PDB file of C-alpha atoms in Angstrom:
ATOM      1  CA  UNK D1033     -33.295 -35.708 -13.029  1.00 44.00           C
ATOM      2  CA  UNK D1034     -35.425 -36.924 -10.110  1.00 47.00           C
ATOM      3  CA  UNK D1035     -34.470 -40.070  -8.257  1.00 55.00           C
ATOM      4  CA  UNK D1036     -32.451 -41.411 -11.209  1.00 73.00           C
ATOM      5  CA  UNK D1037     -29.649 -38.883 -10.780  1.00 76.00           C
ATOM      6  CA  UNK D1038     -26.311 -39.781 -12.390  1.00 84.00           C
ATOM      7  CA  UNK D1039     -23.084 -37.804 -12.557  1.00 86.00           C
ATOM      8  CA  UNK D1040     -22.609 -38.661 -16.273  1.00 86.00           C
ATOM      9  CA  UNK D1041     -25.404 -37.797 -18.691  1.00 86.00           C
ATOM     10  CA  UNK D1042     -27.020 -40.762 -20.449  1.00 88.00           C
ATOM     11  CA  UNK D1043     -29.047 -38.494 -22.744  1.00 89.00           C
ATOM     12  CA  UNK D1044     -27.750 -35.109 -23.819  1.00 89.00           C
ATOM     13  CA  UNK D1045     -29.987 -32.217 -22.781  1.00 88.00           C
ATOM     14  CA  UNK D1046     -28.432 -28.767 -23.461  1.00 88.00           C
ATOM     15  CA  UNK D1047     -30.483 -27.208 -20.635  1.00 86.00           C
ATOM     16  CA  UNK D1048     -29.239 -29.737 -18.063  1.00 87.00           C
ATOM     17  CA  UNK D1049     -25.691 -29.661 -19.468  1.00 84.00           C
ATOM     18  CA  UNK D1050     -25.590 -25.919 -18.766  1.00 84.00           C
ATOM     19  CA  UNK D1051     -26.297 -26.535 -15.044  1.00 84.00           C
ATOM     20  CA  UNK D1052     -23.743 -27.699 -12.496  1.00 83.00           C
ATOM     21  CA  UNK D1053     -26.212 -30.222 -11.039  1.00 84.00           C
ATOM     22  CA  UNK D1054     -28.588 -30.600 -14.006  1.00 82.00           C
ATOM     23  CA  UNK D1055     -31.532 -28.891 -12.269  1.00 83.00           C
ATOM     24  CA  UNK D1056     -31.807 -25.614 -14.213  1.00 81.00           C
ATOM     25  CA  UNK D1057     -35.225 -24.925 -15.691  1.00 81.00           C
ATOM     26  CA  UNK D1058     -34.144 -22.023 -17.918  1.00 85.00           C
ATOM     27  CA  UNK D1059     -31.021 -21.411 -20.033  1.00 84.00           C
ATOM     28  CA  UNK D1060     -28.417 -19.229 -18.316  1.00 78.00           C
ATOM     29  CA  UNK D1061     -26.442 -18.272 -21.463  1.00 82.00           C
ATOM     30  CA  UNK D1062     -27.048 -17.820 -25.178  1.00 86.00           C
ATOM     31  CA  UNK D1063     -25.018 -20.887 -26.016  1.00 84.00           C
ATOM     32  CA  UNK D1064     -27.570 -23.085 -24.241  1.00 87.00           C
ATOM     33  CA  UNK D1065     -30.386 -21.372 -26.131  1.00 85.00           C
ATOM     34  CA  UNK D1066     -28.546 -21.943 -29.432  1.00 86.00           C
ATOM     35  CA  UNK D1067     -27.959 -25.613 -28.552  1.00 84.00           C
ATOM     36  CA  UNK D1068     -31.630 -26.115 -27.626  1.00 88.00           C
ATOM     37  CA  UNK D1069     -32.669 -24.812 -31.066  1.00 88.00           C
ATOM     38  CA  UNK D1070     -29.918 -26.629 -33.015  1.00 84.00           C
ATOM     39  CA  UNK D1071     -30.540 -29.631 -35.263  1.00 85.00           C
ATOM     40  CA  UNK D1072     -27.300 -31.546 -35.501  1.00 84.00           C
ATOM     41  CA  UNK D1073     -26.407 -34.451 -37.786  1.00 81.00           C
ATOM     42  CA  UNK D1074     -22.877 -35.931 -37.684  1.00 77.00           C
ATOM     43  CA  UNK D1075     -20.811 -35.825 -40.855  1.00 72.00           C
ATOM     44  CA  UNK D1076     -20.725 -39.271 -42.437  1.00 62.00           C
ATOM     45  CA  UNK D1077     -17.577 -38.418 -44.384  1.00 52.00           C
ATOM     46  CA  UNK D1078     -15.698 -37.797 -41.163  1.00 62.00           C
ATOM     47  CA  UNK D1079     -17.078 -40.664 -39.039  1.00 70.00           C
ATOM     48  CA  UNK D1080     -18.373 -43.817 -40.685  1.00 77.00           C
ATOM     49  CA  UNK D1081     -17.005 -46.577 -38.407  1.00 83.00           C
ATOM     50  CA  UNK D1082     -18.464 -48.330 -35.375  1.00 88.00           C
ATOM     51  CA  UNK D1083     -19.390 -45.689 -32.732  1.00 89.00           C
ATOM     52  CA  UNK D1084     -18.926 -48.257 -29.930  1.00 91.00           C
ATOM     53  CA  UNK D1085     -15.279 -48.692 -30.996  1.00 93.00           C
ATOM     54  CA  UNK D1086     -14.500 -45.010 -31.665  1.00 93.00           C
ATOM     55  CA  UNK D1087     -12.825 -42.674 -29.146  1.00 94.00           C
ATOM     56  CA  UNK D1088     -12.696 -38.890 -29.112  1.00 92.00           C
ATOM     57  CA  UNK D1089      -9.191 -37.531 -28.332  1.00 94.00           C
ATOM     58  CA  UNK D1090      -8.726 -33.816 -27.637  1.00 92.00           C
ATOM     59  CA  UNK D1091      -6.242 -31.257 -26.252  1.00 93.00           C
ATOM     60  CA  UNK D1092      -3.668 -32.364 -28.787  1.00 95.00           C
ATOM     61  CA  UNK D1093      -0.473 -30.531 -29.551  1.00 94.00           C
ATOM     62  CA  UNK D1094      -0.878 -28.575 -32.834  1.00 94.00           C
ATOM     63  CA  UNK D1095       2.109 -30.533 -34.179  1.00 94.00           C
ATOM     64  CA  UNK D1096       0.612 -33.949 -33.309  1.00 94.00           C
ATOM     65  CA  UNK D1097      -0.354 -35.923 -36.411  1.00 94.00           C
ATOM     66  CA  UNK D1098      -1.961 -39.276 -37.162  1.00 94.00           C
ATOM     67  CA  UNK D1099       1.369 -41.094 -36.864  1.00 94.00           C
ATOM     68  CA  UNK D1100       1.878 -39.841 -33.281  1.00 94.00           C
ATOM     69  CA  UNK D1101      -1.672 -40.853 -32.265  1.00 94.00           C
ATOM     70  CA  UNK D1102      -1.240 -44.275 -33.851  1.00 94.00           C
ATOM     71  CA  UNK D1103       2.006 -44.789 -31.943  1.00 94.00           C
ATOM     72  CA  UNK D1104       0.327 -43.750 -28.652  1.00 94.00           C
ATOM     73  CA  UNK D1105      -2.819 -45.937 -29.032  1.00 95.00           C
ATOM     74  CA  UNK D1106      -1.694 -49.023 -30.940  1.00 93.00           C
ATOM     75  CA  UNK D1107      -0.583 -50.712 -27.697  1.00 94.00           C
ATOM     76  CA  UNK D1108      -4.252 -51.070 -26.641  1.00 95.00           C
ATOM     77  CA  UNK D1109      -5.336 -53.121 -29.656  1.00 94.00           C
ATOM     78  CA  UNK D1110      -5.750 -53.241 -33.423  1.00 95.00           C
ATOM     79  CA  UNK D1111      -6.660 -49.827 -34.883  1.00 95.00           C
ATOM     80  CA  UNK D1112      -8.878 -49.351 -37.944  1.00 94.00           C
ATOM     81  CA  UNK D1113      -8.490 -45.594 -38.536  1.00 94.00           C
ATOM     82  CA  UNK D1114      -6.828 -42.588 -36.907  1.00 94.00           C
ATOM     83  CA  UNK D1115      -8.022 -39.092 -37.817  1.00 93.00           C
ATOM     84  CA  UNK D1116      -6.782 -35.645 -36.757  1.00 94.00           C
ATOM     85  CA  UNK D1117      -9.402 -33.010 -37.611  1.00 92.00           C
ATOM     86  CA  UNK D1118      -7.905 -30.093 -39.543  1.00 93.00           C
ATOM     87  CA  UNK D1119      -9.086 -26.702 -40.731  1.00 92.00           C
ATOM     88  CA  UNK D1120     -10.439 -27.051 -44.252  1.00 90.00           C
ATOM     89  CA  UNK D1121      -8.828 -23.753 -45.354  1.00 92.00           C
ATOM     90  CA  UNK D1122      -5.469 -23.574 -43.553  1.00 92.00           C
ATOM     91  CA  UNK D1123      -4.879 -27.289 -43.015  1.00 91.00           C
ATOM     92  CA  UNK D1124      -3.832 -26.616 -39.405  1.00 94.00           C
ATOM     93  CA  UNK D1125      -4.842 -29.096 -36.710  1.00 93.00           C
ATOM     94  CA  UNK D1126      -7.912 -28.266 -34.590  1.00 92.00           C
ATOM     95  CA  UNK D1127      -6.233 -30.135 -31.719  1.00 93.00           C
ATOM     96  CA  UNK D1128      -8.695 -33.026 -31.585  1.00 92.00           C
ATOM     97  CA  UNK D1129      -9.280 -36.254 -33.454  1.00 92.00           C
ATOM     98  CA  UNK D1130     -10.774 -39.763 -33.437  1.00 94.00           C
ATOM     99  CA  UNK D1131      -9.337 -43.267 -33.004  1.00 95.00           C
ATOM    100  CA  UNK D1132     -11.381 -46.270 -34.145  1.00 94.00           C
ATOM    101  CA  UNK D1133     -10.422 -49.701 -32.803  1.00 95.00           C
ATOM    102  CA  UNK D1134     -11.229 -53.065 -34.329  1.00 93.00           C
ATOM    103  CA  UNK D1135     -12.673 -54.419 -31.073  1.00 94.00           C
ATOM    104  CA  UNK D1136     -14.834 -52.712 -28.463  1.00 94.00           C
ATOM    105  CA  UNK D1137     -12.803 -54.080 -25.531  1.00 94.00           C
ATOM    106  CA  UNK D1138      -9.711 -52.392 -26.956  1.00 94.00           C
ATOM    107  CA  UNK D1139     -11.575 -49.077 -27.059  1.00 94.00           C
ATOM    108  CA  UNK D1140     -12.780 -49.552 -23.456  1.00 94.00           C
ATOM    109  CA  UNK D1141      -9.231 -50.246 -22.291  1.00 95.00           C
ATOM    110  CA  UNK D1142      -7.835 -47.268 -24.196  1.00 94.00           C
ATOM    111  CA  UNK D1143     -10.510 -44.965 -22.729  1.00 93.00           C
ATOM    112  CA  UNK D1144      -9.528 -46.051 -19.219  1.00 93.00           C
ATOM    113  CA  UNK D1145      -5.730 -46.065 -19.583  1.00 94.00           C
ATOM    114  CA  UNK D1146      -4.946 -43.433 -22.253  1.00 93.00           C
ATOM    115  CA  UNK D1147      -6.933 -40.666 -20.538  1.00 92.00           C
ATOM    116  CA  UNK D1148      -4.513 -37.956 -19.265  1.00 92.00           C
ATOM    117  CA  UNK D1149      -1.552 -39.597 -21.004  1.00 92.00           C
ATOM    118  CA  UNK D1150       1.107 -37.173 -22.295  1.00 93.00           C
ATOM    119  CA  UNK D1151       1.739 -37.038 -26.048  1.00 93.00           C
ATOM    120  CA  UNK D1152       3.999 -34.352 -27.520  1.00 92.00           C
ATOM    121  CA  UNK D1153       4.056 -32.504 -24.170  1.00 92.00           C
ATOM    122  CA  UNK D1154       0.231 -32.309 -23.974  1.00 93.00           C
ATOM    123  CA  UNK D1155      -2.083 -34.105 -21.516  1.00 94.00           C
ATOM    124  CA  UNK D1156      -4.746 -35.931 -23.548  1.00 94.00           C
ATOM    125  CA  UNK D1157      -8.480 -35.993 -22.889  1.00 93.00           C
ATOM    126  CA  UNK D1158     -10.001 -39.310 -24.032  1.00 94.00           C
ATOM    127  CA  UNK D1159     -13.707 -40.161 -24.072  1.00 92.00           C
ATOM    128  CA  UNK D1160     -16.306 -41.819 -26.278  1.00 91.00           C
ATOM    129  CA  UNK D1161     -17.306 -40.308 -29.592  1.00 89.00           C
ATOM    130  CA  UNK D1162     -20.749 -38.885 -28.643  1.00 89.00           C
ATOM    131  CA  UNK D1163     -22.047 -37.585 -31.990  1.00 86.00           C
ATOM    132  CA  UNK D1164     -23.547 -41.038 -32.765  1.00 87.00           C
ATOM    133  CA  UNK D1165     -23.561 -42.782 -29.377  1.00 86.00           C
ATOM    134  CA  UNK D1166     -25.198 -40.166 -27.077  1.00 87.00           C
ATOM    135  CA  UNK D1167     -28.848 -39.382 -27.924  1.00 89.00           C
ATOM    136  CA  UNK D1168     -29.576 -35.678 -28.395  1.00 88.00           C
ATOM    137  CA  UNK D1169     -25.884 -34.754 -28.782  1.00 89.00           C
ATOM    138  CA  UNK D1170     -25.067 -31.168 -29.821  1.00 88.00           C
ATOM    139  CA  UNK D1171     -21.374 -30.241 -30.419  1.00 87.00           C
ATOM    140  CA  UNK D1172     -19.582 -27.335 -28.778  1.00 85.00           C
ATOM    141  CA  UNK D1173     -19.616 -25.178 -31.907  1.00 84.00           C
ATOM    142  CA  UNK D1174     -23.427 -25.123 -31.696  1.00 85.00           C
ATOM    143  CA  UNK D1175     -23.464 -24.250 -27.978  1.00 83.00           C
ATOM    144  CA  UNK D1176     -23.481 -27.797 -26.581  1.00 82.00           C
ATOM    145  CA  UNK D1177     -20.727 -30.244 -25.767  1.00 84.00           C
ATOM    146  CA  UNK D1178     -19.072 -30.906 -22.423  1.00 86.00           C
ATOM    147  CA  UNK D1179     -16.397 -28.970 -20.554  1.00 78.00           C
ATOM    148  CA  UNK D1180     -15.579 -25.439 -21.710  1.00 78.00           C
ATOM    149  CA  UNK D1181     -13.529 -22.601 -20.246  1.00 76.00           C
ATOM    150  CA  UNK D1182     -14.425 -20.870 -16.978  1.00 72.00           C
ATOM    151  CA  UNK D1183     -13.724 -17.413 -18.410  1.00 71.00           C
ATOM    152  CA  UNK D1184     -16.305 -17.843 -21.173  1.00 71.00           C
ATOM    153  CA  UNK D1185     -19.122 -18.330 -18.649  1.00 72.00           C
ATOM    154  CA  UNK D1186     -20.371 -21.232 -20.773  1.00 78.00           C
ATOM    155  CA  UNK D1187     -19.324 -24.323 -18.849  1.00 84.00           C
ATOM    156  CA  UNK D1188     -21.028 -27.611 -19.730  1.00 86.00           C
ATOM    157  CA  UNK D1189     -21.500 -30.425 -17.207  1.00 86.00           C
ATOM    158  CA  UNK D1190     -22.442 -34.089 -17.321  1.00 84.00           C
ATOM    159  CA  UNK D1191     -19.320 -35.359 -19.087  1.00 86.00           C
ATOM    160  CA  UNK D1192     -16.118 -37.052 -17.993  1.00 87.00           C
ATOM    161  CA  UNK D1193     -14.255 -33.775 -17.561  1.00 84.00           C
ATOM    162  CA  UNK D1194     -16.981 -32.037 -15.511  1.00 86.00           C
ATOM    163  CA  UNK D1195     -19.593 -34.482 -14.164  1.00 89.00           C
ATOM    164  CA  UNK D1196     -22.798 -33.260 -12.547  1.00 86.00           C
ATOM    165  CA  UNK D1197     -22.644 -32.240  -8.887  1.00 86.00           C
ATOM    166  CA  UNK D1198     -25.184 -34.067  -6.763  1.00 83.00           C
ATOM    167  CA  UNK D1199     -28.162 -31.817  -5.930  1.00 80.00           C
ATOM    168  CA  UNK D1200     -28.625 -30.985  -2.251  1.00 72.00           C
ATOM    169  CA  UNK D1201     -32.415 -31.371  -2.090  1.00 61.00           C
ATOM    170  CA  UNK D1202     -33.718 -34.465  -3.867  1.00 50.00           C
ATOM    171  CA  UNK D1203     -37.449 -35.097  -3.448  1.00 50.00           C
ATOM    172  CA  UNK D1204     -37.686 -38.362  -1.522  1.00 48.00           C
ATOM    173  CA  UNK D1205     -40.714 -39.846   0.132  1.00 46.00           C
ATOM    174  CA  UNK D1206     -41.887 -37.764   3.077  1.00 45.00           C
ATOM    175  CA  UNK D1207     -40.218 -34.562   1.865  1.00 44.00           C
ATOM    176  CA  UNK D1208     -41.900 -31.317   0.932  1.00 45.00           C
ATOM    177  CA  UNK D1209     -44.632 -31.746  -1.711  1.00 44.00           C
ATOM    178  CA  UNK D1210     -46.905 -29.219  -3.439  1.00 45.00           C
ATOM    179  CA  UNK D1211     -50.105 -28.266  -1.649  1.00 42.00           C
ATOM    180  CA  UNK D1212     -52.419 -30.099  -3.979  1.00 38.00           C
ATOM    181  CA  UNK D1213     -50.690 -33.368  -3.070  1.00 39.00           C
ATOM    182  CA  UNK D1214     -50.057 -32.837   0.620  1.00 42.00           C
ATOM    183  CA  UNK D1215     -52.161 -30.500   2.787  1.00 43.00           C
ATOM    184  CA  UNK D1216     -51.144 -28.475   5.826  1.00 45.00           C
ATOM    185  CA  UNK D1217     -52.720 -28.298   9.235  1.00 47.00           C
ATOM    186  CA  UNK D1218     -52.640 -24.504   9.317  1.00 48.00           C
ATOM    187  CA  UNK D1219     -50.853 -21.449   7.935  1.00 52.00           C
ATOM    188  CA  UNK D1220     -48.057 -21.781  10.499  1.00 54.00           C
ATOM    189  CA  UNK D1221     -47.351 -25.328   9.299  1.00 51.00           C
ATOM    190  CA  UNK D1222     -47.336 -24.099   5.704  1.00 52.00           C
ATOM    191  CA  UNK D1223     -44.917 -21.257   6.541  1.00 53.00           C
ATOM    192  CA  UNK D1224     -42.697 -23.657   8.471  1.00 56.00           C
ATOM    193  CA  UNK D1225     -42.419 -25.934   5.465  1.00 52.00           C
ATOM    194  CA  UNK D1226     -41.824 -22.946   3.179  1.00 57.00           C
ATOM    195  CA  UNK D1227     -39.036 -21.663   5.460  1.00 58.00           C
ATOM    196  CA  UNK D1228     -37.480 -25.119   5.490  1.00 56.00           C
ATOM    197  CA  UNK D1229     -37.678 -25.215   1.677  1.00 55.00           C
ATOM    198  CA  UNK D1230     -36.126 -21.731   1.404  1.00 61.00           C
ATOM    199  CA  UNK D1231     -33.358 -22.761   3.823  1.00 62.00           C
ATOM    200  CA  UNK D1232     -32.660 -25.806   1.665  1.00 60.00           C
ATOM    201  CA  UNK D1233     -32.473 -23.571  -1.409  1.00 63.00           C
ATOM    202  CA  UNK D1234     -30.055 -21.262   0.437  1.00 66.00           C
ATOM    203  CA  UNK D1235     -27.915 -24.252   1.444  1.00 63.00           C
ATOM    204  CA  UNK D1236     -27.912 -25.402  -2.153  1.00 62.00           C
ATOM    205  CA  UNK D1237     -26.874 -21.956  -3.374  1.00 68.00           C
ATOM    206  CA  UNK D1238     -24.168 -21.847  -0.682  1.00 68.00           C
ATOM    207  CA  UNK D1239     -22.776 -25.226  -1.708  1.00 64.00           C
ATOM    208  CA  UNK D1240     -22.977 -24.275  -5.369  1.00 70.00           C
ATOM    209  CA  UNK D1241     -21.114 -21.034  -4.633  1.00 72.00           C
ATOM    210  CA  UNK D1242     -18.509 -23.000  -2.661  1.00 73.00           C
ATOM    211  CA  UNK D1243     -18.135 -25.458  -5.549  1.00 73.00           C
ATOM    212  CA  UNK D1244     -17.816 -22.566  -7.974  1.00 76.00           C
ATOM    213  CA  UNK D1245     -15.088 -21.038  -5.784  1.00 77.00           C
ATOM    214  CA  UNK D1246     -13.289 -24.388  -5.678  1.00 78.00           C
ATOM    215  CA  UNK D1247     -13.618 -24.727  -9.436  1.00 77.00           C
ATOM    216  CA  UNK D1248     -12.346 -21.167  -9.834  1.00 80.00           C
ATOM    217  CA  UNK D1249      -9.352 -21.882  -7.594  1.00 81.00           C
ATOM    218  CA  UNK D1250      -8.673 -25.156  -9.403  1.00 81.00           C
ATOM    219  CA  UNK D1251      -8.921 -23.445 -12.775  1.00 80.00           C
ATOM    220  CA  UNK D1252      -6.674 -20.651 -11.526  1.00 79.00           C
ATOM    221  CA  UNK D1253      -4.082 -23.209 -10.363  1.00 82.00           C
ATOM    222  CA  UNK D1254      -4.369 -25.108 -13.631  1.00 81.00           C
ATOM    223  CA  UNK D1255      -4.022 -21.892 -15.577  1.00 79.00           C
ATOM    224  CA  UNK D1256      -1.018 -20.818 -13.499  1.00 81.00           C
ATOM    225  CA  UNK D1257       0.531 -24.272 -13.977  1.00 82.00           C
ATOM    226  CA  UNK D1258      -0.166 -24.081 -17.697  1.00 81.00           C
ATOM    227  CA  UNK D1259       1.285 -20.550 -17.767  1.00 80.00           C
ATOM    228  CA  UNK D1260       4.424 -21.803 -16.007  1.00 82.00           C
ATOM    229  CA  UNK D1261       4.603 -24.681 -18.474  1.00 82.00           C
ATOM    230  CA  UNK D1262       4.352 -22.292 -21.408  1.00 80.00           C
ATOM    231  CA  UNK D1263       6.865 -19.962 -19.747  1.00 81.00           C
ATOM    232  CA  UNK D1264       9.329 -22.840 -19.280  1.00 82.00           C
ATOM    233  CA  UNK D1265       8.672 -23.984 -22.817  1.00 82.00           C
ATOM    234  CA  UNK D1266       9.270 -20.448 -24.134  1.00 80.00           C
ATOM    235  CA  UNK D1267      12.434 -20.240 -22.031  1.00 82.00           C
ATOM    236  CA  UNK D1268      13.643 -23.563 -23.423  1.00 83.00           C
ATOM    237  CA  UNK D1269      12.708 -22.423 -26.918  1.00 81.00           C
ATOM    238  CA  UNK D1270      14.676 -19.201 -26.399  1.00 80.00           C
ATOM    239  CA  UNK D1271      17.625 -21.227 -25.126  1.00 82.00           C
ATOM    240  CA  UNK D1272      17.423 -23.512 -28.142  1.00 83.00           C
ATOM    241  CA  UNK D1273      17.138 -20.476 -30.401  1.00 82.00           C
ATOM    242  CA  UNK D1274      20.174 -18.856 -28.750  1.00 81.00           C
ATOM    243  CA  UNK D1275      22.041 -22.138 -28.973  1.00 82.00           C
ATOM    244  CA  UNK D1276      21.142 -22.421 -32.650  1.00 83.00           C
ATOM    245  CA  UNK D1277      22.144 -18.795 -33.156  1.00 81.00           C
ATOM    246  CA  UNK D1278      25.530 -19.351 -31.537  1.00 82.00           C
ATOM    247  CA  UNK D1279      25.925 -22.605 -33.441  1.00 81.00           C
ATOM    248  CA  UNK D1280      25.108 -20.844 -36.703  1.00 83.00           C
ATOM    249  CA  UNK D1281      27.474 -18.033 -35.768  1.00 83.00           C
ATOM    250  CA  UNK D1282      30.256 -20.516 -35.009  1.00 82.00           C
ATOM    251  CA  UNK D1283      29.488 -22.352 -38.216  1.00 83.00           C
ATOM    252  CA  UNK D1284      29.656 -19.089 -40.171  1.00 84.00           C
ATOM    253  CA  UNK D1285      32.868 -18.198 -38.369  1.00 84.00           C
ATOM    254  CA  UNK D1286      34.324 -21.590 -39.259  1.00 82.00           C
ATOM    255  CA  UNK D1287      33.201 -21.127 -42.841  1.00 83.00           C
ATOM    256  CA  UNK D1288      34.832 -17.685 -42.943  1.00 82.00           C
ATOM    257  CA  UNK D1289      37.952 -19.119 -41.375  1.00 83.00           C
ATOM    258  CA  UNK D1290      38.037 -21.944 -43.894  1.00 82.00           C
ATOM    259  CA  UNK D1291      37.374 -19.469 -46.667  1.00 81.00           C
ATOM    260  CA  UNK D1292      40.221 -17.257 -45.437  1.00 81.00           C
ATOM    261  CA  UNK D1293      42.441 -20.309 -45.101  1.00 81.00           C
ATOM    262  CA  UNK D1294      41.708 -21.379 -48.662  1.00 82.00           C
ATOM    263  CA  UNK D1295      42.110 -17.805 -49.816  1.00 81.00           C
ATOM    264  CA  UNK D1296      45.497 -17.525 -48.070  1.00 82.00           C
ATOM    265  CA  UNK D1297      46.481 -20.896 -49.463  1.00 82.00           C
ATOM    266  CA  UNK D1298      45.513 -19.784 -52.960  1.00 83.00           C
ATOM    267  CA  UNK D1299      47.348 -16.521 -52.419  1.00 83.00           C
ATOM    268  CA  UNK D1300      50.473 -18.372 -51.252  1.00 85.00           C
ATOM    269  CA  UNK D1301      50.135 -20.754 -54.190  1.00 83.00           C
ATOM    270  CA  UNK D1302      49.887 -17.793 -56.529  1.00 85.00           C
ATOM    271  CA  UNK D1303      52.881 -16.200 -54.878  1.00 85.00           C
ATOM    272  CA  UNK D1304      54.873 -19.415 -55.221  1.00 85.00           C
ATOM    273  CA  UNK D1305      53.791 -19.709 -58.827  1.00 85.00           C
ATOM    274  CA  UNK D1306      54.817 -16.110 -59.494  1.00 85.00           C
ATOM    275  CA  UNK D1307      58.092 -16.696 -57.695  1.00 86.00           C
ATOM    276  CA  UNK D1308      58.761 -19.828 -59.729  1.00 86.00           C
ATOM    277  CA  UNK D1309      57.816 -17.975 -62.872  1.00 84.00           C
ATOM    278  CA  UNK D1310      60.225 -15.167 -61.993  1.00 84.00           C
ATOM    279  CA  UNK D1311      62.922 -17.688 -61.203  1.00 85.00           C
ATOM    280  CA  UNK D1312      62.367 -19.408 -64.533  1.00 85.00           C
ATOM    281  CA  UNK D1313      62.378 -16.069 -66.276  1.00 84.00           C
ATOM    282  CA  UNK D1314      65.617 -15.063 -64.535  1.00 84.00           C
ATOM    283  CA  UNK D1315      67.107 -18.442 -65.332  1.00 84.00           C
ATOM    284  CA  UNK D1316      66.150 -18.131 -68.983  1.00 85.00           C
ATOM    285  CA  UNK D1317      67.484 -14.591 -69.024  1.00 83.00           C
ATOM    286  CA  UNK D1318      70.758 -15.752 -67.521  1.00 83.00           C
ATOM    287  CA  UNK D1319      70.903 -18.555 -70.027  1.00 84.00           C
ATOM    288  CA  UNK D1320      70.314 -16.147 -72.871  1.00 84.00           C
ATOM    289  CA  UNK D1321      72.896 -13.792 -71.473  1.00 84.00           C
ATOM    290  CA  UNK D1322      75.425 -16.582 -71.122  1.00 83.00           C
ATOM    291  CA  UNK D1323      74.635 -17.759 -74.616  1.00 84.00           C
ATOM    292  CA  UNK D1324      75.102 -14.252 -75.987  1.00 81.00           C
ATOM    293  CA  UNK D1325      78.276 -13.892 -74.039  1.00 81.00           C
ATOM    294  CA  UNK D1326      79.547 -17.146 -75.426  1.00 81.00           C
ATOM    295  CA  UNK D1327      78.617 -16.052 -78.897  1.00 81.00           C
ATOM    296  CA  UNK D1328      80.372 -12.741 -78.419  1.00 79.00           C
ATOM    297  CA  UNK D1329      83.342 -14.547 -77.004  1.00 79.00           C
ATOM    298  CA  UNK D1330      83.422 -16.910 -79.927  1.00 80.00           C
ATOM    299  CA  UNK D1331      83.030 -14.012 -82.297  1.00 78.00           C
ATOM    300  CA  UNK D1332      85.893 -12.137 -80.719  1.00 79.00           C
ATOM    301  CA  UNK D1333      87.934 -15.274 -80.645  1.00 78.00           C
ATOM    302  CA  UNK D1334      87.345 -15.812 -84.372  1.00 79.00           C
ATOM    303  CA  UNK D1335      88.154 -12.205 -85.057  1.00 80.00           C
ATOM    304  CA  UNK D1336      91.462 -12.493 -83.208  1.00 80.00           C
ATOM    305  CA  UNK D1337      92.198 -15.700 -85.067  1.00 82.00           C
ATOM    306  CA  UNK D1338      91.519 -13.970 -88.413  1.00 83.00           C
ATOM    307  CA  UNK D1339      93.644 -11.057 -87.392  1.00 82.00           C
ATOM    308  CA  UNK D1340      96.416 -13.375 -86.388  1.00 85.00           C
ATOM    309  CA  UNK D1341      96.105 -15.256 -89.678  1.00 86.00           C
ATOM    310  CA  UNK D1342      96.184 -12.025 -91.649  1.00 86.00           C
ATOM    311  CA  UNK D1343      99.202 -10.961 -89.701  1.00 84.00           C
ATOM    312  CA  UNK D1344     100.878 -14.271 -90.372  1.00 86.00           C
ATOM    313  CA  UNK D1345     100.081 -13.975 -94.074  1.00 84.00           C
ATOM    314  CA  UNK D1346     101.514 -10.515 -94.164  1.00 85.00           C
ATOM    315  CA  UNK D1347     104.656 -11.705 -92.361  1.00 85.00           C
ATOM    316  CA  UNK D1348     105.009 -14.542 -94.805  1.00 83.00           C
ATOM    317  CA  UNK D1349     104.590 -12.160 -97.752  1.00 83.00           C
ATOM    318  CA  UNK D1350     107.162  -9.870 -96.253  1.00 83.00           C
ATOM    319  CA  UNK D1351     109.600 -12.690 -95.787  1.00 83.00           C
ATOM    320  CA  UNK D1352     109.019 -13.760 -99.374  1.00 82.00           C
ATOM    321  CA  UNK D1353     109.678 -10.233-100.616  1.00 82.00           C
ATOM    322  CA  UNK D1354     112.885  -9.994 -98.589  1.00 82.00           C
ATOM    323  CA  UNK D1355     113.995 -13.366 -99.848  1.00 81.00           C
ATOM    324  CA  UNK D1356     113.296 -12.286-103.387  1.00 81.00           C
ATOM    325  CA  UNK D1357     115.310  -9.147-102.928  1.00 81.00           C
ATOM    326  CA  UNK D1358     118.162 -11.163-101.563  1.00 80.00           C
ATOM    327  CA  UNK D1359     118.192 -13.323-104.684  1.00 77.00           C
ATOM    328  CA  UNK D1360     118.165 -10.363-106.974  1.00 71.00           C
ATOM    329  CA  UNK D1361     114.672 -10.534-107.970  1.00 58.00           C
ATOM    330  CA  UNK D1362     114.629 -14.259-108.742  1.00 56.00           C
ATOM    331  CA  UNK D1363     112.294 -16.707-107.272  1.00 51.00           C
TER     332      UNK D1363
END
């Protein structure tokens, strides 16, 4: 890095990206070795727009889709395309995507203002799309990239999320130089300079250890905060689930109550219908009985009338016979 040290890498070097200050001279993990041997070419099917107008957006909610990203970024300018990268087999989101603007100034503004915005309960990470704009770029899946998790032991520095730490001992004019460039008066002078160099290395290691401890504490706090967030989210989800369960239970109870009400109503209707049918049957039976009674009465009345007529006829015949006898047998 020399005198032109910068916190953000202008050219991607996997070996420097694997160092907290960009001064490592050997890879410290296998991911760096894999990235140093990798030959990466970006997929044209996935990214074919202007790299100076394209932003990389990560740490998305798995449920976030292109419509949500468009709604979150369209306030910064006209958008050409919005893409959420998905698994080719399952179709699930990989929790990152790309937003291409029509103008570069819109992309610059969105990179400044949309970084760490909250979309669907997730804090966004927004930076440039490096696969075509940063020379030597190697993605995370090949051991490169920026950022990473502390627990993996494969952190990458030089990006917006984790910029390079400034080295403690930069070689300025008048500082320690190799022997073939700058001579020593005697062995004591050489040892003095060597001790000073070793002390500087120890100070550097001490500061690096202190920075690592700070990063570890920060990551621990972030992880604890994220754990609390997930715990609260799970608690809210459980509450919503319980609320839905009780709501479903009440709905089922209402349905059962309505069903019982309709059933009772149908039962009462059937009872009323049966009662009316019995009443009609009894009424018809009474009518038939009355009709039969009237018929019997009329029959008996006719019979009595016939009897009375026969009796009258007999009385008349008797009177005729007596009258005939009185006349001596003459009519």
